[in-house]
Amino acid sequence: MRYSGFRVIKEALTGHRGWGPAWRDIDPKSSYDYIIIGGGGHGLATAYYLAKEFGKSRVAVLEKDWIGGGNVGRNTTIIRSNYLLDGNEPFYEFSLKLWEGLEQELNYNAMVSQRGILNLIHSDAQRDAFIRRGNAMILNGADAELLSTEQILKSYPFLNVDNARFPIMGGLAQHRGGTVRHDAVAWGYARGADQRGVDIIQNCEVTGFKIENGRCLGVDTTRGFIGAQKVGACVAGSSSRLMAKASMRLPIETHVLQAFVSEGIKPLLPGVITFGAGHFYCSQSDKGGLVFGGDIDGYNSYAQRGNLPVIEDVCEGGMAILPMLGRARLLRSWGGVMDMSMDGSPIIDRTHVDGLYFNGGWCYGGFKATPASGFAYAHLLATDTPHQTATAYRFDRFATGRMIDEKGMGNQPNLH
Ligand SMILES: Cc1cc2nc3c(=O)[nH]c(=O)nc-3n(C[C@H](O)[C@H](O)[C@H](O)COP(=O)(O)OP(=O)(O)OC[C@H]3O[C@@H](n4cnc5c(N)ncnc54)[C@H](O)[C@@H]3O)c2cc1C
């Protein structure tokens, strides 16, 4: 079923009896050519591109819970491609380009909104760093603009640029950045993959791998053994736990990140804004709520909930640039578990086991990567060669020392 304005009107006039399920609820077959473990954004996008771009059939996505219940439905919805390093920037710019055509491609309203992202500058050194990053972005074909305080005040007139504790000296803007309705991305990819014959199987947890003579032959699940030619792990915050079942120890730790939504208020923020003297980022949803976040909780955990000290810390960051935030009531907060890699960059690679592949290490920036990650992972699974934008995302960089340390924080995952 195609979605369209005409369809909405027709269904409205006929009692909404014509809508079908967006994807089939299906029992697993005994074997597949490709099994993707994890029905988050990345897993579903991988299955979609495997079918669409590489013509693969007999593909299944195995999800232990329900589609959209992981980080894909828990993030603060920000997309951008404002990275510095060569290993990263072309990949994230590829992703942003895929976002730009995604709704038409999927025939699904994912509310892709290129409302722009603005990183505020609070010191001379920060301005130098942001100019360098902006130049790297432009060299890689992305858009970047250095804004003066006068330019910023035109869009954000309430900012206190010169009399705040951390005066604002300018900002780096990426006008093509913005927000996307996160769970609609999962649903859109799930529907698109299902239409191309992919089996999406919920409530099916992978509990082990069948590995014989160095080759992965399939997976044990809560719904029985399922054979496969190739198995792609794609479980974000559960990566370490899952890959331990294949006797792998990953350069990844799992940490909790929280997100917050205020009550709905009148339009205030035209785009995404980030505070440069602390960790705070904020946008306003179409319903009027301020959607914001900050630092991770600072300890390892697989619990999808956070703690009060970080709520206080995030709100302090918010109050530093938006003091009026203190008058708004917090409606909701929640947490997600993220796969923090040791250099802050992801891994899309084969493993030492034939037929077993890995995608993870997205830290708290993997939502914006969803389309490119799916495309690149599908490329790797289908052709056994890395996609041209993901050649640096290999396991061996941690052995050879070719880290992609985007933030220069070293091997401290809690800081990335
Ligand atoms: C609060 C918060 C805010 C964030 N904000 C942003 C942001 O603004 N911008 C941005 O780019 N990124 C952001 N991120 C990061 C982003 O959400 C993640 O990096 C990205 O969603 C991870 O990929 P995914 O969608 O595939 O993960 P998930 O949706 O978590 O998918 C993984 C799936 O694997 C399943 N799974 C786990 N173990 C198994 C198993 N054994 N068998 C079967 N299935 C299994 C899980 O149930 C889950 O559904 C944020 C994250 C959080 C938590």
Tab-separated table of C-alpha atoms and ligand atoms in Angstrom:
chain	number	residue	atom	x	y	z
A	1	MET	CA	0.000	0.000	0.000
A	2	ARG	CA	1.375	3.406	-1.002
A	3	TYR	CA	0.792	6.300	1.348
A	4	SER	CA	-0.411	9.576	-0.170
A	5	GLY	CA	-2.633	12.557	0.532
A	6	PHE	CA	-5.263	10.965	-1.685
A	7	ARG	CA	-5.112	7.778	0.405
A	8	VAL	CA	-5.556	9.702	3.666
A	9	ILE	CA	-8.680	11.421	2.293
A	10	LYS	CA	-10.079	8.156	0.912
A	11	GLU	CA	-9.550	6.365	4.236
A	12	ALA	CA	-11.064	9.270	6.157
A	13	LEU	CA	-14.213	8.994	4.029
A	14	THR	CA	-14.448	5.205	4.322
A	15	GLY	CA	-13.972	4.731	8.057
A	16	HIS	CA	-10.226	3.949	7.925
A	17	ARG	CA	-10.981	0.318	7.126
A	18	GLY	CA	-8.446	0.059	4.278
A	19	TRP	CA	-5.177	0.495	6.172
A	20	GLY	CA	-3.048	-2.652	6.328
A	21	PRO	CA	-0.202	-3.432	8.743
A	22	ALA	CA	3.022	-1.603	7.833
A	23	TRP	CA	4.936	-4.893	7.881
A	24	ARG	CA	4.049	-8.572	8.187
A	25	ASP	CA	4.131	-10.370	11.537
A	26	ILE	CA	5.904	-13.530	10.534
A	27	ASP	CA	7.417	-16.694	12.032
A	28	PRO	CA	11.104	-17.301	11.348
A	29	LYS	CA	12.085	-19.728	8.582
A	30	SER	CA	14.653	-22.434	9.300
A	31	SER	CA	17.390	-20.605	7.375
A	32	TYR	CA	18.199	-17.418	5.497
A	33	ASP	CA	20.989	-16.100	3.295
A	34	TYR	CA	21.384	-13.044	5.533
A	35	ILE	CA	20.430	-12.606	9.172
A	36	ILE	CA	20.656	-9.137	10.705
A	37	ILE	CA	20.614	-9.200	14.515
A	38	GLY	CA	18.917	-6.100	15.936
A	39	GLY	CA	15.840	-4.316	14.652
A	40	GLY	CA	17.031	-0.806	15.431
A	41	GLY	CA	17.529	1.867	12.799
A	42	HIS	CA	20.843	0.450	11.603
A	43	GLY	CA	19.680	-3.157	11.363
A	44	LEU	CA	16.500	-2.277	9.494
A	45	ALA	CA	18.342	0.093	7.138
A	46	THR	CA	20.892	-2.658	6.443
A	47	ALA	CA	18.160	-5.133	5.530
A	48	TYR	CA	16.409	-2.519	3.385
A	49	TYR	CA	19.548	-1.680	1.375
A	50	LEU	CA	20.543	-5.365	1.102
A	51	ALA	CA	17.255	-5.990	-0.649
A	52	LYS	CA	16.980	-2.742	-2.580
A	53	GLU	CA	20.540	-1.903	-3.615
A	54	PHE	CA	22.079	-5.359	-3.756
A	55	GLY	CA	19.051	-7.395	-4.829
A	56	LYS	CA	19.361	-9.871	-1.943
A	57	SER	CA	16.421	-12.039	-0.967
A	58	ARG	CA	16.107	-14.446	1.968
A	59	VAL	CA	16.972	-11.707	4.460
A	60	ALA	CA	15.698	-11.603	8.059
A	61	VAL	CA	15.957	-9.070	10.859
A	62	LEU	CA	15.808	-10.629	14.341
A	63	GLU	CA	14.759	-8.224	17.105
A	64	LYS	CA	14.616	-9.309	20.733
A	65	ASP	CA	11.948	-6.775	21.703
A	66	TRP	CA	9.865	-4.596	19.399
A	67	ILE	CA	10.755	-2.381	16.435
A	68	GLY	CA	11.605	1.118	17.609
A	69	GLY	CA	12.122	0.222	21.293
A	70	GLY	CA	15.906	0.682	21.293
A	71	ASN	CA	18.000	3.781	20.788
A	72	VAL	CA	16.418	4.508	17.435
A	73	GLY	CA	13.292	5.533	19.332
A	74	ARG	CA	15.095	7.087	22.300
A	75	ASN	CA	17.447	9.644	20.786
A	76	THR	CA	17.156	13.423	20.597
A	77	THR	CA	16.585	13.190	16.818
A	78	ILE	CA	19.490	15.371	15.667
A	79	ILE	CA	21.050	14.837	12.245
A	80	ARG	CA	24.142	16.653	10.948
A	81	SER	CA	27.436	16.009	9.190
A	82	ASN	CA	29.688	18.475	11.025
A	83	TYR	CA	32.694	16.228	11.591
A	84	LEU	CA	36.392	17.097	11.307
A	85	LEU	CA	38.332	13.969	10.399
A	86	ASP	CA	38.643	12.405	6.958
A	87	GLY	CA	37.628	8.983	8.250
A	88	ASN	CA	34.308	10.427	9.422
A	89	GLU	CA	33.209	13.465	7.405
A	90	PRO	CA	32.584	11.802	3.999
A	91	PHE	CA	30.579	9.056	5.741
A	92	TYR	CA	28.334	11.449	7.676
A	93	GLU	CA	27.889	13.692	4.624
A	94	PHE	CA	26.837	10.615	2.629
A	95	SER	CA	24.331	9.935	5.400
A	96	LEU	CA	22.955	13.476	5.322
A	97	LYS	CA	22.478	13.208	1.559
A	98	LEU	CA	20.553	9.955	2.054
A	99	TRP	CA	18.362	11.655	4.699
A	100	GLU	CA	17.531	14.367	2.165
A	101	GLY	CA	15.790	11.920	-0.167
A	102	LEU	CA	14.678	9.358	2.391
A	103	GLU	CA	10.998	10.186	2.761
A	104	GLN	CA	10.368	10.028	-0.984
A	105	GLU	CA	12.406	6.842	-1.264
A	106	LEU	CA	10.567	5.105	1.586
A	107	ASN	CA	7.183	6.717	0.829
A	108	TYR	CA	7.044	7.441	4.553
A	109	ASN	CA	6.728	10.703	6.453
A	110	ALA	CA	9.756	10.651	8.749
A	111	MET	CA	9.444	14.400	9.402
A	112	VAL	CA	12.950	15.099	8.085
A	113	SER	CA	13.359	18.765	8.985
A	114	GLN	CA	16.519	20.569	7.872
A	115	ARG	CA	16.007	23.373	10.347
A	116	GLY	CA	19.768	23.806	10.851
A	117	ILE	CA	22.173	23.215	13.711
A	118	LEU	CA	24.191	25.920	15.445
A	119	ASN	CA	27.243	25.206	17.629
A	120	LEU	CA	27.879	28.213	19.878
A	121	ILE	CA	31.449	29.499	20.348
A	122	HIS	CA	32.582	30.791	23.741
A	123	SER	CA	36.370	31.326	23.418
A	124	ASP	CA	39.026	32.273	20.851
A	125	ALA	CA	40.471	28.761	20.948
A	126	GLN	CA	37.030	27.296	20.292
A	127	ARG	CA	36.549	29.645	17.356
A	128	ASP	CA	39.846	28.407	15.849
A	129	ALA	CA	38.779	24.795	16.304
A	130	PHE	CA	35.340	25.427	14.796
A	131	ILE	CA	36.812	27.299	11.795
A	132	ARG	CA	39.062	24.301	11.172
A	133	ARG	CA	36.112	21.942	11.410
A	134	GLY	CA	33.998	24.129	9.130
A	135	ASN	CA	36.782	24.184	6.528
A	136	ALA	CA	37.127	20.383	6.718
A	137	MET	CA	33.386	20.061	6.172
A	138	ILE	CA	33.438	22.335	3.123
A	139	LEU	CA	36.424	20.446	1.681
A	140	ASN	CA	34.341	17.273	1.946
A	141	GLY	CA	31.368	18.800	0.151
A	142	ALA	CA	29.278	19.605	3.238
A	143	ASP	CA	27.915	23.047	4.120
A	144	ALA	CA	29.244	25.150	6.996
A	145	GLU	CA	29.009	28.822	7.880
A	146	LEU	CA	30.743	30.794	10.599
A	147	LEU	CA	28.182	33.176	12.132
A	148	SER	CA	28.808	36.423	14.036
A	149	THR	CA	26.852	37.205	17.192
A	150	GLU	CA	24.759	39.704	15.175
A	151	GLN	CA	23.771	36.960	12.738
A	152	ILE	CA	22.970	34.577	15.598
A	153	LEU	CA	20.765	37.143	17.344
A	154	LYS	CA	18.561	37.393	14.254
A	155	SER	CA	17.420	33.788	14.794
A	156	TYR	CA	17.960	33.536	18.569
A	157	PRO	CA	17.255	37.089	19.879
A	158	PHE	CA	16.887	35.920	23.486
A	159	LEU	CA	20.519	34.734	23.792
A	160	ASN	CA	22.651	36.765	26.172
A	161	VAL	CA	25.770	37.058	24.017
A	162	ASP	CA	27.957	39.394	26.093
A	163	ASN	CA	26.828	39.375	29.713
A	164	ALA	CA	26.416	35.705	30.489
A	165	ARG	CA	28.813	33.557	32.485
A	166	PHE	CA	30.044	32.140	29.177
A	167	PRO	CA	29.728	34.974	26.618
A	168	ILE	CA	28.872	33.894	23.077
A	169	MET	CA	31.457	34.929	20.476
A	170	GLY	CA	29.831	33.427	17.371
A	171	GLY	CA	28.799	30.051	16.087
A	172	LEU	CA	29.365	27.390	13.480
A	173	ALA	CA	26.173	26.655	11.565
A	174	GLN	CA	25.264	23.747	9.343
A	175	HIS	CA	22.031	24.787	7.698
A	176	ARG	CA	21.347	21.317	6.225
A	177	GLY	CA	21.451	19.709	9.678
A	178	GLY	CA	18.257	19.351	11.689
A	179	THR	CA	15.932	16.773	13.183
A	180	VAL	CA	14.029	13.664	12.079
A	181	ARG	CA	11.216	11.906	13.884
A	182	HIS	CA	13.235	9.011	15.262
A	183	ASP	CA	10.761	6.135	15.542
A	184	ALA	CA	9.305	6.938	12.115
A	185	VAL	CA	12.740	6.105	10.718
A	186	ALA	CA	12.513	2.609	12.176
A	187	TRP	CA	8.962	2.156	10.939
A	188	GLY	CA	9.764	3.543	7.475
A	189	TYR	CA	12.766	1.266	6.967
A	190	ALA	CA	10.850	-1.711	8.399
A	191	ARG	CA	8.000	-1.137	5.964
A	192	GLY	CA	10.368	-0.596	3.023
A	193	ALA	CA	12.329	-3.748	3.843
A	194	ASP	CA	9.161	-5.804	4.329
A	195	GLN	CA	7.862	-4.652	0.935
A	196	ARG	CA	11.067	-6.054	-0.577
A	197	GLY	CA	10.554	-9.446	1.055
A	198	VAL	CA	12.618	-9.065	4.227
A	199	ASP	CA	11.239	-11.022	7.206
A	200	ILE	CA	11.084	-8.790	10.281
A	201	ILE	CA	10.816	-10.993	13.347
A	202	GLN	CA	10.132	-9.346	16.685
A	203	ASN	CA	10.377	-11.002	20.117
A	204	CYS	CA	13.243	-13.133	18.836
A	205	GLU	CA	16.412	-12.764	20.899
A	206	VAL	CA	19.688	-14.160	19.624
A	207	THR	CA	21.156	-16.200	22.468
A	208	GLY	CA	24.212	-17.696	20.785
A	209	PHE	CA	26.114	-18.380	17.560
A	210	LYS	CA	26.710	-21.745	15.949
A	211	ILE	CA	30.381	-21.592	14.944
A	212	GLU	CA	32.154	-24.607	13.456
A	213	ASN	CA	35.682	-24.673	12.025
A	214	GLY	CA	35.881	-20.878	12.181
A	215	ARG	CA	32.646	-20.354	10.277
A	216	CYS	CA	29.315	-19.016	11.556
A	217	LEU	CA	26.487	-21.315	10.462
A	218	GLY	CA	23.590	-19.546	12.140
A	219	VAL	CA	22.199	-18.312	15.424
A	220	ASP	CA	20.439	-19.777	18.433
A	221	THR	CA	17.392	-17.743	19.340
A	222	THR	CA	14.507	-17.787	21.788
A	223	ARG	CA	12.489	-19.145	18.834
A	224	GLY	CA	14.932	-21.902	17.935
A	225	PHE	CA	18.017	-22.273	15.749
A	226	ILE	CA	18.062	-20.310	12.470
A	227	GLY	CA	20.711	-21.095	9.864
A	228	ALA	CA	22.382	-18.395	7.754
A	229	GLN	CA	25.065	-17.891	5.101
A	230	LYS	CA	25.987	-14.549	6.644
A	231	VAL	CA	25.143	-13.027	10.024
A	232	GLY	CA	25.385	-9.284	10.682
A	233	ALA	CA	25.385	-8.143	14.311
A	234	CYS	CA	23.847	-4.693	14.716
A	235	VAL	CA	22.700	-4.323	18.314
A	236	ALA	CA	24.183	-0.931	19.375
A	237	GLY	CA	24.293	-0.809	23.204
A	238	SER	CA	24.104	-4.612	23.500
A	239	SER	CA	27.142	-5.159	21.239
A	240	SER	CA	29.568	-6.352	23.939
A	241	ARG	CA	27.070	-8.775	25.424
A	242	LEU	CA	26.120	-10.235	22.044
A	243	MET	CA	29.638	-10.583	20.650
A	244	ALA	CA	30.832	-12.206	23.885
A	245	LYS	CA	28.703	-15.160	22.736
A	246	ALA	CA	31.096	-15.435	19.781
A	247	SER	CA	34.055	-15.185	22.196
A	248	MET	CA	34.844	-11.632	21.080
A	249	ARG	CA	35.924	-8.848	23.422
A	250	LEU	CA	35.158	-5.504	21.766
A	251	PRO	CA	36.870	-2.099	22.133
A	252	ILE	CA	33.447	-0.871	23.265
A	253	GLU	CA	31.813	-0.042	26.617
A	254	THR	CA	28.122	0.468	27.215
A	255	HIS	CA	26.982	3.677	28.921
A	256	VAL	CA	23.613	5.310	29.587
A	257	LEU	CA	22.549	8.545	27.888
A	258	GLN	CA	19.410	10.375	28.918
A	259	ALA	CA	17.037	12.594	26.939
A	260	PHE	CA	14.509	15.134	28.190
A	261	VAL	CA	11.331	16.798	26.896
A	262	SER	CA	9.684	19.857	28.431
A	263	GLU	CA	6.024	20.780	28.291
A	264	GLY	CA	4.912	22.351	25.005
A	265	ILE	CA	5.643	26.060	24.698
A	266	LYS	CA	5.242	28.631	21.923
A	267	PRO	CA	7.793	28.490	19.084
A	268	LEU	CA	11.156	29.510	20.527
A	269	LEU	CA	13.983	27.618	18.864
A	270	PRO	CA	14.088	27.690	15.052
A	271	GLY	CA	16.792	25.013	14.879
A	272	VAL	CA	19.092	22.825	16.948
A	273	ILE	CA	21.387	24.786	19.253
A	274	THR	CA	24.373	23.492	21.237
A	275	PHE	CA	26.158	25.078	24.182
A	276	GLY	CA	29.947	25.143	23.708
A	277	ALA	CA	31.067	25.730	27.300
A	278	GLY	CA	29.372	22.631	28.656
A	279	HIS	CA	27.458	19.734	27.202
A	280	PHE	CA	23.914	20.731	26.301
A	281	TYR	CA	21.966	20.513	23.033
A	282	CYS	CA	18.366	21.466	22.403
A	283	SER	CA	15.722	21.662	19.711
A	284	GLN	CA	11.983	22.228	19.776
A	285	SER	CA	9.631	19.540	18.572
A	286	ASP	CA	6.696	20.323	16.302
A	287	LYS	CA	4.434	19.815	19.337
A	288	GLY	CA	6.334	22.599	21.141
A	289	GLY	CA	8.334	20.569	23.664
A	290	LEU	CA	11.988	21.422	24.142
A	291	VAL	CA	13.925	18.246	23.404
A	292	PHE	CA	17.343	18.265	25.038
A	293	GLY	CA	20.258	16.254	26.358
A	294	GLY	CA	23.836	16.438	27.560
A	295	ASP	CA	26.465	14.176	29.077
A	296	ILE	CA	26.256	10.444	29.567
A	297	ASP	CA	25.819	9.060	33.054
A	298	GLY	CA	29.505	8.240	33.489
A	299	TYR	CA	29.364	4.592	34.498
A	300	ASN	CA	28.838	1.366	32.594
A	301	SER	CA	25.299	0.024	32.553
A	302	TYR	CA	22.847	-1.906	30.412
A	303	ALA	CA	19.834	-0.370	32.188
A	304	GLN	CA	17.756	1.849	29.910
A	305	ARG	CA	17.302	4.505	32.576
A	306	GLY	CA	19.450	7.274	34.025
A	307	ASN	CA	20.232	8.988	37.302
A	308	LEU	CA	19.374	12.322	38.937
A	309	PRO	CA	22.904	13.864	39.099
A	310	VAL	CA	23.085	13.923	35.301
A	311	ILE	CA	19.607	15.439	35.062
A	312	GLU	CA	20.911	18.246	37.290
A	313	ASP	CA	24.078	18.592	35.210
A	314	VAL	CA	22.173	18.773	31.898
A	315	CYS	CA	19.700	21.305	33.282
A	316	GLU	CA	22.618	23.444	34.554
A	317	GLY	CA	24.030	23.514	31.015
A	318	GLY	CA	20.622	24.500	29.693
A	319	MET	CA	20.164	27.265	32.244
A	320	ALA	CA	23.561	28.698	31.289
A	321	ILE	CA	22.361	29.604	27.788
A	322	LEU	CA	18.560	29.505	28.136
A	323	PRO	CA	17.792	30.785	31.661
A	324	MET	CA	14.077	30.809	30.830
A	325	LEU	CA	14.271	27.021	30.629
A	326	GLY	CA	13.978	27.057	34.427
A	327	ARG	CA	10.335	28.154	34.099
A	328	ALA	CA	9.335	25.236	31.898
A	329	ARG	CA	8.230	21.945	33.431
A	330	LEU	CA	10.030	18.768	32.485
A	331	LEU	CA	7.482	16.358	31.031
A	332	ARG	CA	9.506	13.253	30.338
A	333	SER	CA	13.000	11.839	30.564
A	334	TRP	CA	14.353	8.436	29.600
A	335	GLY	CA	17.632	6.650	28.983
A	336	GLY	CA	19.209	4.489	26.305
A	337	VAL	CA	22.278	2.262	26.341
A	338	MET	CA	25.007	3.256	23.933
A	339	ASP	CA	27.934	1.446	22.423
A	340	MET	CA	30.829	3.788	23.281
A	341	SER	CA	33.961	2.925	21.300
A	342	MET	CA	37.458	3.760	22.515
A	343	ASP	CA	38.066	6.503	19.937
A	344	GLY	CA	34.496	7.689	19.571
A	345	SER	CA	34.104	6.366	16.016
A	346	PRO	CA	32.166	3.347	14.754
A	347	ILE	CA	33.152	-0.084	13.431
A	348	ILE	CA	31.639	-1.681	10.298
A	349	ASP	CA	33.758	-4.729	9.640
A	350	ARG	CA	34.142	-8.473	9.270
A	351	THR	CA	35.099	-10.434	12.356
A	352	HIS	CA	37.668	-13.212	12.746
A	353	VAL	CA	34.780	-15.693	12.244
A	354	ASP	CA	33.865	-16.336	8.584
A	355	GLY	CA	30.328	-15.239	7.830
A	356	LEU	CA	30.027	-13.117	10.988
A	357	TYR	CA	30.069	-9.320	10.623
A	358	PHE	CA	29.878	-6.456	13.079
A	359	ASN	CA	28.355	-2.974	13.097
A	360	GLY	CA	28.599	-0.882	16.287
A	361	GLY	CA	30.501	1.665	18.336
A	362	TRP	CA	28.128	4.515	17.438
A	363	CYS	CA	28.499	6.247	20.796
A	364	TYR	CA	25.742	8.809	21.182
A	365	GLY	CA	25.769	9.943	17.565
A	366	GLY	CA	24.526	6.975	15.624
A	367	PHE	CA	21.039	8.170	14.736
A	368	LYS	CA	22.292	10.605	12.105
A	369	ALA	CA	24.383	7.747	10.690
A	370	THR	CA	21.417	5.396	10.215
A	371	PRO	CA	21.067	5.593	6.396
A	372	ALA	CA	24.811	5.503	5.632
A	373	SER	CA	25.448	2.816	8.226
A	374	GLY	CA	22.743	0.622	6.698
A	375	PHE	CA	24.035	1.269	3.189
A	376	ALA	CA	27.686	0.642	4.083
A	377	TYR	CA	26.914	-2.467	6.148
A	378	ALA	CA	24.754	-3.876	3.345
A	379	HIS	CA	27.651	-3.181	0.952
A	380	LEU	CA	30.059	-5.064	3.212
A	381	LEU	CA	27.684	-7.995	3.716
A	382	ALA	CA	26.862	-8.278	0.021
A	383	THR	CA	30.315	-7.729	-1.495
A	384	ASP	CA	32.759	-8.482	1.353
A	385	THR	CA	34.434	-5.129	0.667
A	386	PRO	CA	33.941	-1.942	2.697
A	387	HIS	CA	31.893	0.874	1.210
A	388	GLN	CA	34.114	3.744	0.036
A	389	THR	CA	32.889	6.036	2.839
A	390	ALA	CA	33.499	3.437	5.561
A	391	THR	CA	36.987	2.147	4.769
A	392	ALA	CA	38.367	3.500	8.056
A	393	TYR	CA	35.794	1.780	10.275
A	394	ARG	CA	37.860	-1.373	10.824
A	395	PHE	CA	38.657	-3.314	13.988
A	396	ASP	CA	42.377	-3.281	13.231
A	397	ARG	CA	42.688	0.480	13.740
A	398	PHE	CA	42.879	-0.207	17.477
A	399	ALA	CA	45.843	-2.540	16.885
A	400	THR	CA	47.630	-0.389	14.311
A	401	GLY	CA	47.051	2.870	16.191
A	402	ARG	CA	45.084	4.507	13.366
A	403	MET	CA	42.398	5.756	15.723
A	404	ILE	CA	39.738	8.141	14.411
A	405	ASP	CA	39.751	10.264	17.532
A	406	GLU	CA	37.262	12.904	16.392
A	407	LYS	CA	37.163	14.705	19.724
A	408	GLY	CA	40.781	14.101	20.792
A	409	MET	CA	39.622	12.481	24.020
A	410	GLY	CA	41.854	9.423	23.699
A	411	ASN	CA	40.645	6.022	24.721
A	412	GLN	CA	38.106	7.295	27.246
A	413	PRO	CA	34.728	6.204	25.937
A	414	ASN	CA	32.843	8.141	28.581
A	415	LEU	CA	34.190	11.371	27.082
A	416	HIS	CA	33.270	10.743	23.464
B	1	LIG	C1	19.127	9.586	24.833
B	1	LIG	C2	19.823	9.418	23.526
B	1	LIG	C3	19.971	10.498	22.675
B	1	LIG	C4	20.616	10.370	21.459
B	1	LIG	N1	20.642	11.434	20.596
B	1	LIG	C5	21.163	11.301	19.363
B	1	LIG	C6	21.074	12.365	18.425
B	1	LIG	O1	20.485	13.418	18.694
B	1	LIG	N2	21.638	12.200	17.202
B	1	LIG	C7	22.291	11.048	16.864
B	1	LIG	O2	22.816	10.965	15.761
B	1	LIG	N3	22.331	9.992	17.711
B	1	LIG	C8	21.784	10.086	18.949
B	1	LIG	N4	21.794	9.010	19.818
B	1	LIG	C9	22.451	7.768	19.428
B	1	LIG	C10	21.601	6.888	18.527
B	1	LIG	O3	20.281	6.813	18.995
B	1	LIG	C11	22.222	5.493	18.444
B	1	LIG	O4	23.609	5.585	18.151
B	1	LIG	C12	21.574	4.630	17.350
B	1	LIG	O5	20.179	4.690	17.433
B	1	LIG	C13	22.064	3.198	17.507
B	1	LIG	O6	21.685	2.378	16.425
B	1	LIG	P1	20.273	1.573	16.346
B	1	LIG	O7	19.207	2.513	15.987
B	1	LIG	O8	20.459	0.443	15.428
B	1	LIG	O9	20.145	1.067	17.852
B	1	LIG	P2	18.909	0.404	18.608
B	1	LIG	O10	17.621	1.041	18.249
B	1	LIG	O11	19.273	0.363	20.051
B	1	LIG	O12	18.887	-1.055	17.967
B	1	LIG	C14	19.546	-2.187	18.495
B	1	LIG	C15	18.505	-3.267	18.630
B	1	LIG	O13	19.130	-4.510	18.903
B	1	LIG	C16	18.242	-5.243	19.728
B	1	LIG	N5	18.990	-6.333	20.353
B	1	LIG	C17	19.909	-6.240	21.337
B	1	LIG	N6	20.383	-7.474	21.645
B	1	LIG	C18	19.743	-8.348	20.831
B	1	LIG	C19	19.794	-9.772	20.670
B	1	LIG	N7	20.621	-10.536	21.414
B	1	LIG	N8	18.992	-10.346	19.741
B	1	LIG	C20	18.156	-9.596	18.971
B	1	LIG	N9	18.074	-8.235	19.093
B	1	LIG	C21	18.856	-7.623	20.011
B	1	LIG	C22	17.709	-4.208	20.708
B	1	LIG	O14	16.502	-4.616	21.309
B	1	LIG	C23	17.536	-2.995	19.795
B	1	LIG	O15	16.215	-2.873	19.285
B	1	LIG	C24	21.166	9.116	21.076
B	1	LIG	C25	21.025	8.007	21.916
B	1	LIG	C26	20.343	8.148	23.127
B	1	LIG	C27	20.170	6.963	24.014
